Coordinates of C-alpha atoms (C1' of nucleotides) in Angstrom, one line a residue:
Chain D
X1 CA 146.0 -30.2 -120.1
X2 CA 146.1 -27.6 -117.0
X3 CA 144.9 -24.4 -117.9
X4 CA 144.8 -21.8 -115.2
X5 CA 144.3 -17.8 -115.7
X6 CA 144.6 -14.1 -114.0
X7 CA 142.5 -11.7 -114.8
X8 CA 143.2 -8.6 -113.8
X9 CA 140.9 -5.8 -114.4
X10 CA 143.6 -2.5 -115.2
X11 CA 142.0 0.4 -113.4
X12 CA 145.4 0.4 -111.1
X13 CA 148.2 -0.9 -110.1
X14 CA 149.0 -4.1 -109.5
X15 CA 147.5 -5.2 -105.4
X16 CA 149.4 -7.6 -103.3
X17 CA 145.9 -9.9 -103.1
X18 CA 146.2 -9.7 -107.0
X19 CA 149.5 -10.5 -107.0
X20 CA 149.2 -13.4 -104.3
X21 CA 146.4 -14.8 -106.8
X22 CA 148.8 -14.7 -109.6
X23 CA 150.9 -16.5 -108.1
X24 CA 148.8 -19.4 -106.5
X25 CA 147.6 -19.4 -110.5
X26 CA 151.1 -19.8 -111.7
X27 CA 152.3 -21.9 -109.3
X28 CA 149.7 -24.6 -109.9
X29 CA 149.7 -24.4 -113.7
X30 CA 153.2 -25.2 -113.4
X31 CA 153.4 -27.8 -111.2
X32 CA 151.1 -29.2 -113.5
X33 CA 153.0 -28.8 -116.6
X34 CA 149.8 -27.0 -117.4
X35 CA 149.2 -23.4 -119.4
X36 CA 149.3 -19.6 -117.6
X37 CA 146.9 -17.4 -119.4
X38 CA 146.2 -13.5 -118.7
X39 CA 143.1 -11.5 -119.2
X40 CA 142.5 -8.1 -119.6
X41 CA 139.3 -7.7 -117.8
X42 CA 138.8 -4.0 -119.0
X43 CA 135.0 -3.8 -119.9
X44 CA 134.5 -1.4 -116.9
X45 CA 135.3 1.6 -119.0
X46 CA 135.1 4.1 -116.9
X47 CA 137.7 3.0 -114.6
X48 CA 140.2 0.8 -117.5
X49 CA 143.4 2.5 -118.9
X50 CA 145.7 1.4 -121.3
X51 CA 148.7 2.8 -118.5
X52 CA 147.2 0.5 -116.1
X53 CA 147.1 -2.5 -118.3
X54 CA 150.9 -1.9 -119.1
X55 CA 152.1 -1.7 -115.6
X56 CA 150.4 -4.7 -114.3
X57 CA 152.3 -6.7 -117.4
X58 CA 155.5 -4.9 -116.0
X59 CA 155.1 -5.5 -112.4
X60 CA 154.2 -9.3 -113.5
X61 CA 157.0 -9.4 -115.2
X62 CA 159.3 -7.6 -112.5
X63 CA 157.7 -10.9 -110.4
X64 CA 158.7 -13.2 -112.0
X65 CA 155.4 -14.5 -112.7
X66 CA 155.5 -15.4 -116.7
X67 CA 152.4 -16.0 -118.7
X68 CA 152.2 -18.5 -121.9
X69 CA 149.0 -16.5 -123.4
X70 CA 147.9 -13.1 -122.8
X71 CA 147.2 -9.7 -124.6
X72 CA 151.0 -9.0 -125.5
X73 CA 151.8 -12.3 -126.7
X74 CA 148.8 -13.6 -128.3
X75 CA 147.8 -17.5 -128.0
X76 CA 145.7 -19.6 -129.5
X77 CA 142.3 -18.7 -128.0
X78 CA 143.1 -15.0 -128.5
X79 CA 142.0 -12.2 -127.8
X80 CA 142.9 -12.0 -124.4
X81 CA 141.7 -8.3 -123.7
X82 CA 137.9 -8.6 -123.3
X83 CA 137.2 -5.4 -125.0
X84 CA 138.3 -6.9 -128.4
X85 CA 135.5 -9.7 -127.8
X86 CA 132.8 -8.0 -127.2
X87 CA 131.1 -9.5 -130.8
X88 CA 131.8 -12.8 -129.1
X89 CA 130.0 -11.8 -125.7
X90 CA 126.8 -10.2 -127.9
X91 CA 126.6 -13.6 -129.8
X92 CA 126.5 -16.0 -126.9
X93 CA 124.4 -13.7 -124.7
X94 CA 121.3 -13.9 -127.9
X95 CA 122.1 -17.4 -128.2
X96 CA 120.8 -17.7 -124.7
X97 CA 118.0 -15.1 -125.7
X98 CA 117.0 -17.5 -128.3
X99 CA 116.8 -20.7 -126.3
X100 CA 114.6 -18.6 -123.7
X101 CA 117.1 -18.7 -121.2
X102 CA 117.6 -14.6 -121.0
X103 CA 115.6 -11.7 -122.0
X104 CA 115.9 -7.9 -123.6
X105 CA 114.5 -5.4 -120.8
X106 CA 112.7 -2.7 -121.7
X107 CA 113.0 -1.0 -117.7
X108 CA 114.7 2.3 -117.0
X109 CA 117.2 2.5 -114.9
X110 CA 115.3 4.7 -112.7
X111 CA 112.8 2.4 -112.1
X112 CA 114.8 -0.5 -111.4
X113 CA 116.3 2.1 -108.6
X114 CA 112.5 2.5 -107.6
X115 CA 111.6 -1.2 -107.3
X116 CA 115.0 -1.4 -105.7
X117 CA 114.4 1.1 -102.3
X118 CA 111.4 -0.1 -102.3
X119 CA 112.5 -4.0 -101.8
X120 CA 114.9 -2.6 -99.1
X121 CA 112.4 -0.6 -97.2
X122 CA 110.3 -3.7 -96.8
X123 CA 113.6 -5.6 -95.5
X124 CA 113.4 -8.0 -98.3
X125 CA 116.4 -8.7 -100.5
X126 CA 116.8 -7.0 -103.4
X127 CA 116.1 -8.8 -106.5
X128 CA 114.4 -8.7 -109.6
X129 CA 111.9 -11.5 -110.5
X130 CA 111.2 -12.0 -114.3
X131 CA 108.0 -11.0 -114.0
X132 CA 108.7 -8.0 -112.6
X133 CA 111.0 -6.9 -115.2
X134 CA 108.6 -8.2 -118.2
X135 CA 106.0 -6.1 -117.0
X136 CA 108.1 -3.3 -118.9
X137 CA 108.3 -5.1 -122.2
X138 CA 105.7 -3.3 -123.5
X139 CA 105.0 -2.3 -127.5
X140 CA 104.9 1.0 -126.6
X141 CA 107.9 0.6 -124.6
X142 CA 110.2 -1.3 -127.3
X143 CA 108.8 2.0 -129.6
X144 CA 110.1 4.3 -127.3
X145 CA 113.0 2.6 -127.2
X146 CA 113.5 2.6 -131.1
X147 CA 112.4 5.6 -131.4
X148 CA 115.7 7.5 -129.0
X149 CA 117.8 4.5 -130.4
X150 CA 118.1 2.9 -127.3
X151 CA 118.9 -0.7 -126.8
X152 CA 117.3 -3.1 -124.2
X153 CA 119.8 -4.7 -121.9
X154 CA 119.8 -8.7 -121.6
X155 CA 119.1 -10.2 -118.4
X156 CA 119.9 -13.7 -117.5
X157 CA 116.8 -15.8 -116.2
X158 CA 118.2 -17.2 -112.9
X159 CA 116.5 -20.8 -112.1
X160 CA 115.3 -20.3 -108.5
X161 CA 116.5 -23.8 -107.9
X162 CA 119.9 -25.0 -105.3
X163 CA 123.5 -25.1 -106.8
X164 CA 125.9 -26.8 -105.2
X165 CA 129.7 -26.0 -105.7
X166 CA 132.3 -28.0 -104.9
X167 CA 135.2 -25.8 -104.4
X168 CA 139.0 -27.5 -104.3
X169 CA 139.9 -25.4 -101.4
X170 CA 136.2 -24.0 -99.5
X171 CA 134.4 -27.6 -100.1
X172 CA 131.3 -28.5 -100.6
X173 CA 129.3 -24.9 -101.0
X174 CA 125.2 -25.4 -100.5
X175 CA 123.8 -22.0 -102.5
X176 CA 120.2 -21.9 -101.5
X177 CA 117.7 -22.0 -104.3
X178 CA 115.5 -18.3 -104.4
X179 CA 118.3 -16.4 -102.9
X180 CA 118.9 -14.7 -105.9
X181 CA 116.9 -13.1 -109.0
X182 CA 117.5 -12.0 -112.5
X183 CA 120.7 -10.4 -113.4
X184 CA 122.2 -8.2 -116.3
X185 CA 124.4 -10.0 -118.4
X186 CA 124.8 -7.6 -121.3
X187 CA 124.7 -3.8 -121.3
X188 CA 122.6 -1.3 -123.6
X189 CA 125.8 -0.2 -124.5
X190 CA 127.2 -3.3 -125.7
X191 CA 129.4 -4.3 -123.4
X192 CA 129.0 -7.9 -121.6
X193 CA 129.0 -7.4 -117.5
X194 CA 131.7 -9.3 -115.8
X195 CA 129.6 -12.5 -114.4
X196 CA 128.5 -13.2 -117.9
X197 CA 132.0 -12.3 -119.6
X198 CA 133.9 -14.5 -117.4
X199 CA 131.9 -17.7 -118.0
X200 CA 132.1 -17.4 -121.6
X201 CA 135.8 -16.3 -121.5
X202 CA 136.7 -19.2 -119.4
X203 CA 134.6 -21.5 -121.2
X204 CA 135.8 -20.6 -125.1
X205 CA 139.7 -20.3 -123.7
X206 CA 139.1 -23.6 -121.8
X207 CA 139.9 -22.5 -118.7
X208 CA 140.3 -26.0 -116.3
X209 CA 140.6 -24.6 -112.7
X210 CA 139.4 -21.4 -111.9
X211 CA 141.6 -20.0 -108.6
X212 CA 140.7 -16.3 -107.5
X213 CA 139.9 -14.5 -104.6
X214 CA 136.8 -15.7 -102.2
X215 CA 135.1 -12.1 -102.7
X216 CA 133.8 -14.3 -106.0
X217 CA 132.7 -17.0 -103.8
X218 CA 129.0 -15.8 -103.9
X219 CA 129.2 -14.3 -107.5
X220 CA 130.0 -18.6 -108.4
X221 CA 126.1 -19.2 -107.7
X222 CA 125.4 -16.8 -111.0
X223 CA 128.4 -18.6 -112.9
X224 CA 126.9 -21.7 -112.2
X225 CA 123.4 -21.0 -113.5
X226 CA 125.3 -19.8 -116.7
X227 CA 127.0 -22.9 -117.0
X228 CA 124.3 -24.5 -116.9
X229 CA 122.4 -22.9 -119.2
X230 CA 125.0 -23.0 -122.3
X231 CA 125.3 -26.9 -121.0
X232 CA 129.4 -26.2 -121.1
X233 CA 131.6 -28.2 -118.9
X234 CA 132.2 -26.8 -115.4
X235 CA 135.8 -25.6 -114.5
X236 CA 137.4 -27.2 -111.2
X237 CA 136.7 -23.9 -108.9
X238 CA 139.2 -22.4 -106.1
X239 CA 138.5 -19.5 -103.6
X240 CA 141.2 -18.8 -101.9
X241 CA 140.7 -16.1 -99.1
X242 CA 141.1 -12.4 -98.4
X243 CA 144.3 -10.8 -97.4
X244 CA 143.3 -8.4 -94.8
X245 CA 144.8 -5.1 -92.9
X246 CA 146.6 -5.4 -89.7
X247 CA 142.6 -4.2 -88.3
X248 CA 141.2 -7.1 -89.7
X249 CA 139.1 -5.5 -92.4
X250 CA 139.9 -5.9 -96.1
X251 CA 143.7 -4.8 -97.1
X252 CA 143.8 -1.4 -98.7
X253 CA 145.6 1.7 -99.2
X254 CA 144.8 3.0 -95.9
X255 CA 146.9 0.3 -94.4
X256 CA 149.9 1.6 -96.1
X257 CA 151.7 -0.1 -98.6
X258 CA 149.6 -2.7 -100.9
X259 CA 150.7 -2.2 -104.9
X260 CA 153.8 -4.4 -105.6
X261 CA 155.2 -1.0 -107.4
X262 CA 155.3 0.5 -103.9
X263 CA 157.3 -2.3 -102.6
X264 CA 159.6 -2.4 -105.7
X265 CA 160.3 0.7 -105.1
X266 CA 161.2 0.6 -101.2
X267 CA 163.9 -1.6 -102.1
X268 CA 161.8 -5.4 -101.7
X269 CA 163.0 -8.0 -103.9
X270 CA 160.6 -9.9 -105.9
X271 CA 161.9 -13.3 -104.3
X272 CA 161.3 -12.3 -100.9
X273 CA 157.7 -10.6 -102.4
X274 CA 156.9 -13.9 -103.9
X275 CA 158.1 -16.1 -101.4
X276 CA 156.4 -14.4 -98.4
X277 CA 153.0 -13.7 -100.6
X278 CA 153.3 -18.0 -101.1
X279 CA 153.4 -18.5 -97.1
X280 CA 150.1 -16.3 -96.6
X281 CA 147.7 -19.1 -97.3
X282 CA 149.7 -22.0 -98.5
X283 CA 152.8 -24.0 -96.3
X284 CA 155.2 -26.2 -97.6
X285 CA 154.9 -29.9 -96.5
X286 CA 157.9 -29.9 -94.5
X287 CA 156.9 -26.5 -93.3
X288 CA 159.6 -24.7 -95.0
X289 CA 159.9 -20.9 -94.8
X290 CA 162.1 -19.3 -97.3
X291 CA 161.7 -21.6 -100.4
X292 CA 162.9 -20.9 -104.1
X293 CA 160.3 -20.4 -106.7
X294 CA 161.3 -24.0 -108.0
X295 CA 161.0 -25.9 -105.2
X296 CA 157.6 -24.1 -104.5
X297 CA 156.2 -25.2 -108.0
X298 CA 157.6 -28.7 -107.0
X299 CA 155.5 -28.7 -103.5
X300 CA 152.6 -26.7 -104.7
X301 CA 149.0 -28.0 -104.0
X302 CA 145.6 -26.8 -103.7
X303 CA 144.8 -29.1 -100.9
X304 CA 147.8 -26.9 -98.8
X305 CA 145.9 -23.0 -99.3
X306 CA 144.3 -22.5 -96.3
X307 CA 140.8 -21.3 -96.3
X308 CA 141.1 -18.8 -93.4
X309 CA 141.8 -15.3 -94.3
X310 CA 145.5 -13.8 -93.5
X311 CA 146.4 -10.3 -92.0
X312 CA 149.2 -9.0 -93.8
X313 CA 152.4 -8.7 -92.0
X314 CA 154.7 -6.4 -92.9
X315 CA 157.0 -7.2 -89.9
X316 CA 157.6 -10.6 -91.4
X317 CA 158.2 -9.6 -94.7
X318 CA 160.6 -7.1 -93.8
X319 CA 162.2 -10.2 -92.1
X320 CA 162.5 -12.1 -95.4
X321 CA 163.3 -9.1 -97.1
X322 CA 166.5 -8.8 -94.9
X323 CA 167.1 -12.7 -95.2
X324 CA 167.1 -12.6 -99.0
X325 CA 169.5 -9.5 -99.1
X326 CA 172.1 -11.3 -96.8
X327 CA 172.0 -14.4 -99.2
X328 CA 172.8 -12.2 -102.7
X329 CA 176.9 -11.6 -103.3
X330 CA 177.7 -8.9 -102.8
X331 CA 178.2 -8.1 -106.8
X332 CA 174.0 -9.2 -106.9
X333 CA 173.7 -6.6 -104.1
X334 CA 175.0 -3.8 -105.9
X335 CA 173.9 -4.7 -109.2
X336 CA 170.2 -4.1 -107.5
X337 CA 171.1 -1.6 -105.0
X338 CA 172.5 0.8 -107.6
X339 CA 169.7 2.5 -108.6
X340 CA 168.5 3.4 -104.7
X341 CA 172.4 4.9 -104.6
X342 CA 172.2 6.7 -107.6
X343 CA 168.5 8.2 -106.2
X344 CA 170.5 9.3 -103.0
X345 CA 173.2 11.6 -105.7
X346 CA 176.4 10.6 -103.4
X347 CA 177.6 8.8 -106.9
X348 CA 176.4 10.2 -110.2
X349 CA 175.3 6.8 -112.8
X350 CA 178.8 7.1 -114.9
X351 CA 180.9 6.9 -112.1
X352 CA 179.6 3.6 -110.9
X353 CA 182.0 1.4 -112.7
X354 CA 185.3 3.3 -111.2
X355 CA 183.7 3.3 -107.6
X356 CA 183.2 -0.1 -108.1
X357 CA 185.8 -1.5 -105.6
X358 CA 184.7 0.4 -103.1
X359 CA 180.8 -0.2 -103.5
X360 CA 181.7 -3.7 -103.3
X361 CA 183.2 -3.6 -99.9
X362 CA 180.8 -0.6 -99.0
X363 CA 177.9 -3.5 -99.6
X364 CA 179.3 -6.1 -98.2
X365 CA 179.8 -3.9 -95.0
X366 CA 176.2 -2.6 -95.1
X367 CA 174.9 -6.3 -96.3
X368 CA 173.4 -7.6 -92.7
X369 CA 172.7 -4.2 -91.7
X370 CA 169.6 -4.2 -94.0
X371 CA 165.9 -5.1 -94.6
X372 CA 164.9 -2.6 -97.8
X373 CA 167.1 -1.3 -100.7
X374 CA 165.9 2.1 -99.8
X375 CA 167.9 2.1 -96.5
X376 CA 171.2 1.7 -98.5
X377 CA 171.8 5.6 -98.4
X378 CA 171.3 6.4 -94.9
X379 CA 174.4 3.7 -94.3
X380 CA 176.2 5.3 -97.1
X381 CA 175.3 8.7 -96.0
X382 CA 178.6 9.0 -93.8
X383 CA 180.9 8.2 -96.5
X384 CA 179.5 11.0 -98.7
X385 CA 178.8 14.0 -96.0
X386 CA 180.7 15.4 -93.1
X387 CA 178.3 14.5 -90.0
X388 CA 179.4 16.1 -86.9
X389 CA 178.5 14.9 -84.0
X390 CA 176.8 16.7 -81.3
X391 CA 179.2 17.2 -78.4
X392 CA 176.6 15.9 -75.9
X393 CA 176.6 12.5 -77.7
X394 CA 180.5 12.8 -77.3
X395 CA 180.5 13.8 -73.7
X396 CA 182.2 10.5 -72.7
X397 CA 185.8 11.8 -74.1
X398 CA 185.7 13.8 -70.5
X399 CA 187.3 10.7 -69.6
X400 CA 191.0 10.9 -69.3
X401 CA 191.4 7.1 -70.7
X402 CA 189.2 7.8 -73.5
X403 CA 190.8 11.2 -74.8
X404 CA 194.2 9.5 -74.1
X405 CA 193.5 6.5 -76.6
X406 CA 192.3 8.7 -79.0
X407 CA 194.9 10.6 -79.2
X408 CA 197.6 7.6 -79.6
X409 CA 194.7 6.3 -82.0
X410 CA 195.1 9.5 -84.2
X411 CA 198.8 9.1 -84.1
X412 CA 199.2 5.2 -85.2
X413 CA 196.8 6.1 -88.0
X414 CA 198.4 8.8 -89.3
X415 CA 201.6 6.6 -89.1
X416 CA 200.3 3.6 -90.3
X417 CA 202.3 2.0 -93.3
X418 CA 199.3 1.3 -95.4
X419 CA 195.7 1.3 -95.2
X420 CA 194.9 -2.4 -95.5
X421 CA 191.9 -3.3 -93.0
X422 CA 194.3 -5.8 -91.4
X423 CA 196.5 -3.0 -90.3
X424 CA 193.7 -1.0 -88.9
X425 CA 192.4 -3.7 -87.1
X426 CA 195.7 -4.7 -85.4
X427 CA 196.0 -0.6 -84.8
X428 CA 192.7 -0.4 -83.1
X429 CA 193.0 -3.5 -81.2
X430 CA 196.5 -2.0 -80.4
X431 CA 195.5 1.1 -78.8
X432 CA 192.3 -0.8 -76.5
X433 CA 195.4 -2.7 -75.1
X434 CA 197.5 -0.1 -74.7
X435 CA 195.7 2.1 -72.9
X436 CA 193.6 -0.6 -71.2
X437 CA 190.4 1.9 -72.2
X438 CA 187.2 0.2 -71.5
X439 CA 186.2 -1.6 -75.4
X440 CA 182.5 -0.2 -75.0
X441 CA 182.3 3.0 -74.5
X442 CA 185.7 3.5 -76.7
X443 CA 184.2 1.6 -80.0
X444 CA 180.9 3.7 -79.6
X445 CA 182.2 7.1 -79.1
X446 CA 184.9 6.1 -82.3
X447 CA 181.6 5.2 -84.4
X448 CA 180.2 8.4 -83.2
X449 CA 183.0 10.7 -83.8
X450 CA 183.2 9.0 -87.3
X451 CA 179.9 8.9 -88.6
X452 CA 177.9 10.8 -86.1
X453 CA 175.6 7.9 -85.6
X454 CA 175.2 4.9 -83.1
X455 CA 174.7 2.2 -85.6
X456 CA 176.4 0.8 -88.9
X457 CA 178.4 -1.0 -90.7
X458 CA 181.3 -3.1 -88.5
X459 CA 184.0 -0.4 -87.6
X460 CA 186.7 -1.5 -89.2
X461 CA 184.8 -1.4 -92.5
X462 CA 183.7 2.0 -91.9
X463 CA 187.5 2.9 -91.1
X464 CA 188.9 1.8 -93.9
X465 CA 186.1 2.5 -96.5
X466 CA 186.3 6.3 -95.4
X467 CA 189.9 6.6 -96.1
X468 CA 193.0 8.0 -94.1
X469 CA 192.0 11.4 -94.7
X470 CA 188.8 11.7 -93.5
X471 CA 189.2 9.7 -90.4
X472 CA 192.4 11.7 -89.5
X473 CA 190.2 14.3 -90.3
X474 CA 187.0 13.2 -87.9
X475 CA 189.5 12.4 -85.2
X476 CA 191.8 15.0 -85.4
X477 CA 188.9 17.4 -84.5
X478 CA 187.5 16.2 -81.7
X479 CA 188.3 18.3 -78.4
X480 CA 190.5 15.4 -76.6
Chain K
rG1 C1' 118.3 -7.3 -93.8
rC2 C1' 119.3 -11.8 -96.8
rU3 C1' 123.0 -15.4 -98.7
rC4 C1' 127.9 -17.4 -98.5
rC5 C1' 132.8 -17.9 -96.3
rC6 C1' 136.1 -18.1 -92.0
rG7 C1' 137.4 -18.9 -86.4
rU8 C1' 144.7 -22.9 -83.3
rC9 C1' 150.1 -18.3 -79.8
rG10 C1' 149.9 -10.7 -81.1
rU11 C1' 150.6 -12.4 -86.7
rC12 C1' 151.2 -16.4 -90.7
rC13 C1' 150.9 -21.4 -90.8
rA14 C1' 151.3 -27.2 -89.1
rG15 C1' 147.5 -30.4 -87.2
rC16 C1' 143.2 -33.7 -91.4
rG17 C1' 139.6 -38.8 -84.3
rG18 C1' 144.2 -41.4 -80.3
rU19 C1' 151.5 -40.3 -81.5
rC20 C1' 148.9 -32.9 -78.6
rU21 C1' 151.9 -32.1 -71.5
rA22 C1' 149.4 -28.7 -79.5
rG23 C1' 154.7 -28.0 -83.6
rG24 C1' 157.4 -24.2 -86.9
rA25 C1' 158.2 -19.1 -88.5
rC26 C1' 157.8 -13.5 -87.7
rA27 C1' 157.4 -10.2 -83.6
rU28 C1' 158.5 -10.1 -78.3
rC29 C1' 161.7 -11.3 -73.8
rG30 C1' 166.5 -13.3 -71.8
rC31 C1' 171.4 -15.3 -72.5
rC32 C1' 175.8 -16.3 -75.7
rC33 C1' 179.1 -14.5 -79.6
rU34 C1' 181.1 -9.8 -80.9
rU35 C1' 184.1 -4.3 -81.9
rU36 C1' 178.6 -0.5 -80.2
rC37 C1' 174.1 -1.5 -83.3
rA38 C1' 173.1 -5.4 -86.6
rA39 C1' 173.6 -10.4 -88.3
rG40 C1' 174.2 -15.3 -86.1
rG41 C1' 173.5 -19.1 -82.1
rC42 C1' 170.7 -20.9 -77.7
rG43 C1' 166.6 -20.6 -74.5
rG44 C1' 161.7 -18.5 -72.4
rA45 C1' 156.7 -16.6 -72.4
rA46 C1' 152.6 -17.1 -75.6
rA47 C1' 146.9 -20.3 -78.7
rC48 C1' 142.7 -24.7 -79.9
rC49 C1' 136.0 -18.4 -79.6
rG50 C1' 131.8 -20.4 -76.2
rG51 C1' 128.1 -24.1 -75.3
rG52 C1' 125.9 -28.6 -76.5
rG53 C1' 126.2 -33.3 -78.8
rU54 C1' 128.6 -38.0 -81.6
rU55 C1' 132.6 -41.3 -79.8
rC56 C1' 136.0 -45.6 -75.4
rA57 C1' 138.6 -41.1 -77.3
rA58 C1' 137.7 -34.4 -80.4
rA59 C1' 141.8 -28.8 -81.9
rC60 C1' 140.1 -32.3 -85.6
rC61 C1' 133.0 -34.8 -87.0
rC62 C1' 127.6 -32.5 -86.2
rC63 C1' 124.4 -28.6 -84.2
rC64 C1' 123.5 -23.8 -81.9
rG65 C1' 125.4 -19.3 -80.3
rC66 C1' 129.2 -15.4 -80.6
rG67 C1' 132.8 -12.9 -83.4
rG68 C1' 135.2 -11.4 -88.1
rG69 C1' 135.0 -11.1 -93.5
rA70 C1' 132.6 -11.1 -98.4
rG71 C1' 128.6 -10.7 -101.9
rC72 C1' 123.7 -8.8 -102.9
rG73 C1' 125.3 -2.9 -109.5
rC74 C1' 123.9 -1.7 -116.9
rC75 C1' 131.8 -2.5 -110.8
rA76 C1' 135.2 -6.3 -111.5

RNA sequence: GCUCCCGUCGUCCAGCGGUCUAGGACAUCGCCCUUUCAAGGCGGAAACCGGGGUUCAAACCCCCGCGGGAGCGCCA
């Protein structure tokens, strides 16, 4: 049995890179008919919060992206927040402690910082042999230590010997032997650090292929040791690469927009999220672009994530954005773009329902029109103000054609037997004829006069939707 | 500095030794449709980081450079 997981640490919002990771987890576990689990990685703190935890589960949830274990649900190799395991993490790390394998250290931290400058001064690499550290396990020292009630921390006793790591999507990794020295696994405070907690978590909730982000790539060398030493069963491992800024350099919030949340609230829909998050490292076999959630779970591999890191483009997910909008009905539309209308106060929340007609048409007007949610009260905006258009933009009604099919425009609407768009659209093509006034400039100096602006929804719909009055209204005062 | 990863159009990906005069998508440019803009349709321009090998044959394999990224914490 499959058994992927995402472990988030909460100290913020859910990142796109986290998000993308989720994903890849979820999309493999379920192709294999396999299990989703989710970690609470909070043993940092400082930084965790309980706010933090619950919006990642929220915007997870807001994705689509459905776990089988976690912390709200429980499971079977429970708990799944890392700060109710912590007698789990103490018990394994003195096992290893026992078997000679790790060791309590009796150095300050301030001394460690020493050894530390030093080791960079002389262009070495910084790391801590054994030796070097058990030259502070002295009696006086573990005195001292009992004495302020201090206790040691455990550091793991890395073999200076080569691992090799076969990674399902980097290959075959060669880490040299002596590259790296003894390592912290559990604090004086009691609390596991993460390389040591993630072994064990992984290991006790038999955790089959580990898929995260490639910043762990080098971390793998000290997981590997662990294994090793506890003699537990490797998990398949796969690193799939960084999402970067449009600067190349690791994405973050000085590239804009990067927590889901922001994108939820700019009006992206979590299929078009999902579905362009899938594309940046992975393709479908017949190179398909937008693809369901289904039919990605049915083509999903490991052996199709690229290994190259991918810029984040927010041009083409703008695009996909716009395709998924033009695909919902418009009922879908406005069931989602409510709450970006109701933000804009043109329609208060309990007059929804009786405006309902009219939002229907309005959104399948402003449907194409669109890329975000958010934009949905700019196009609206006409409907519910009086924009008045400057008379420069209107200068073209100097023309004696123009002003002249205005005016017979005014008077066939204000004489038109009903308001039905067919009606206005015979009127309008009417008057064009009529007056043989060139289509161009007459269409664009009608949009202007009637919403002020040079782009929007298709005329006619704009016509009608604004109602006899106010286009009588719009036209009757322009200077023609 | 050390270790590891990565290197195909501006961007994301396809390519897994011959089918590559290198394919798709976004963006870009042009045309068509149309009721302006948009949406849609059609078409164009646009790339194998450099150098050595291996091979009858290399974008694909190997080595060296160069460039980018990550890790080296009692952060995760």
């Amino acid at each position: 049995m499959v058994r992927v997981r995402f472990a988030p640490s909460p100290t913020g919002f859910l990142h796109v890179g986290g998000a993308r990771t989720a994903l890849f987890n979820y999309l493999f576990a379920k192709n294999q008919n396999g299990v989703f689990v989710l970690r609470i990685e909070d043993t940092d703190l400082e930084r965790s919060t309980l706010e933090s935890e619950q919006s990642l589960l929220r915007t997870m949830k807001w994705l689509g992206l459905h776990w089988d274990e976690g912390p709200d649900i429980g499971g079977p190799k429970g708990p799944y927040r890392q700060s109710e395991r912590l007698d789990i993490y103490r018990r394994m790390a003195y096992a290893l402690v026992e078997k000679g394998k790790a060791y309590e250290a009796y150095v300050l931290p301030e001394e460690l910082e020493a050894m530390r400058g030093k080791m960079l001064e002389n262009k070495e690499s910084p790391r801590y042999s054994h030796e070097t550290i058990a030259q502070y396990d002295t009696p006086e020292r573990r005195q001292e230590f009992a004495q302020k009630g201090w206790s040691p921390v455990v550091y793991f006793k890395m073999p200076q010997k080569e691992y090799v790591l076969n990674d399902r999507i980097k290959g075959r990794v060669v880490f040299k032997g002596g590259t790296t020295g003894d390592f912290v696994i559990f604090r004086s405070t009691g609390i596991p650090v993460y390389n040591f907690a993630v072994v064990v978590d992984d290991a006790l909730m038999e955790i089959t292929h580990v898929i995260r982000g490639d910043d762990h790539l080098t971390n793998t060398l000290r997981q590997l040791a662990l294994y090793e030493a506890y003699q537990m069963p490797l998990p398949e491992f796969a690193h799939v690469s960084m999402i970067l800024g449009p600067d190349g350099s690791r994405l973050s919030k000085r590239h804009g927009a990067t927590a889901v949340e922001n994108f939820r609230e700019m009006g992206y829909l979590p299929e078009s999220l999902i579905n362009y998050l899938a594309l940046l490292g992975w393709s479908h076999p017949q190179e398909n672009e937008i693809c369901a959630l289904n039919e990605m779970i049915r083509a999903f591999s490991l052996e199709r994530v690229s290994s190259n890191p991918a810029i984040f483009d927010s041009g083409k997910l703008l695009w996909m954005n716009g395709m998924y909008i033009r695909q919902l009905t418009p009922e879908a539309l406005l069931e989602k773009a409510v709450p970006f209308i109701i933000e804009t106060g043109y329609i208060a929340p309990e007059n929804v329902d009786v405006n309902k007609k009219w939002l229907l048409e309005a959104m399948k007007a402003i449907q194409n029109g669109i890329h975000q949610l958010d934009e949905v009260g700019e196009l609206l905006s006409p409907f519910f103000t009086d924009p008045i258009p400057t008379a420069e933009a209107l200068r073209s009604l100097e023309d004696d054609r123009l002003s002249a099919a205005f005016k017979l425009l005014y008077e066939r609407f204000d004489s038109i037997p009903s308001w039905e768009i067919n009606e206005i659209i015979s009127v309008i093509k009417a008057v064009v004829k009529d007056t043989k006034v060139n289509p161009k400039p007459f269409y664009h100096t009608l949009r202007l006069a009637l919403t002020a602006r040079d782009t929007g929804p298709e005329l006619v719909h704009v016509v009608h939707l604004l109602g006899r009055n106010k286009v009588l209204n719009r036209l009757g005062r322009l200077e023609v």
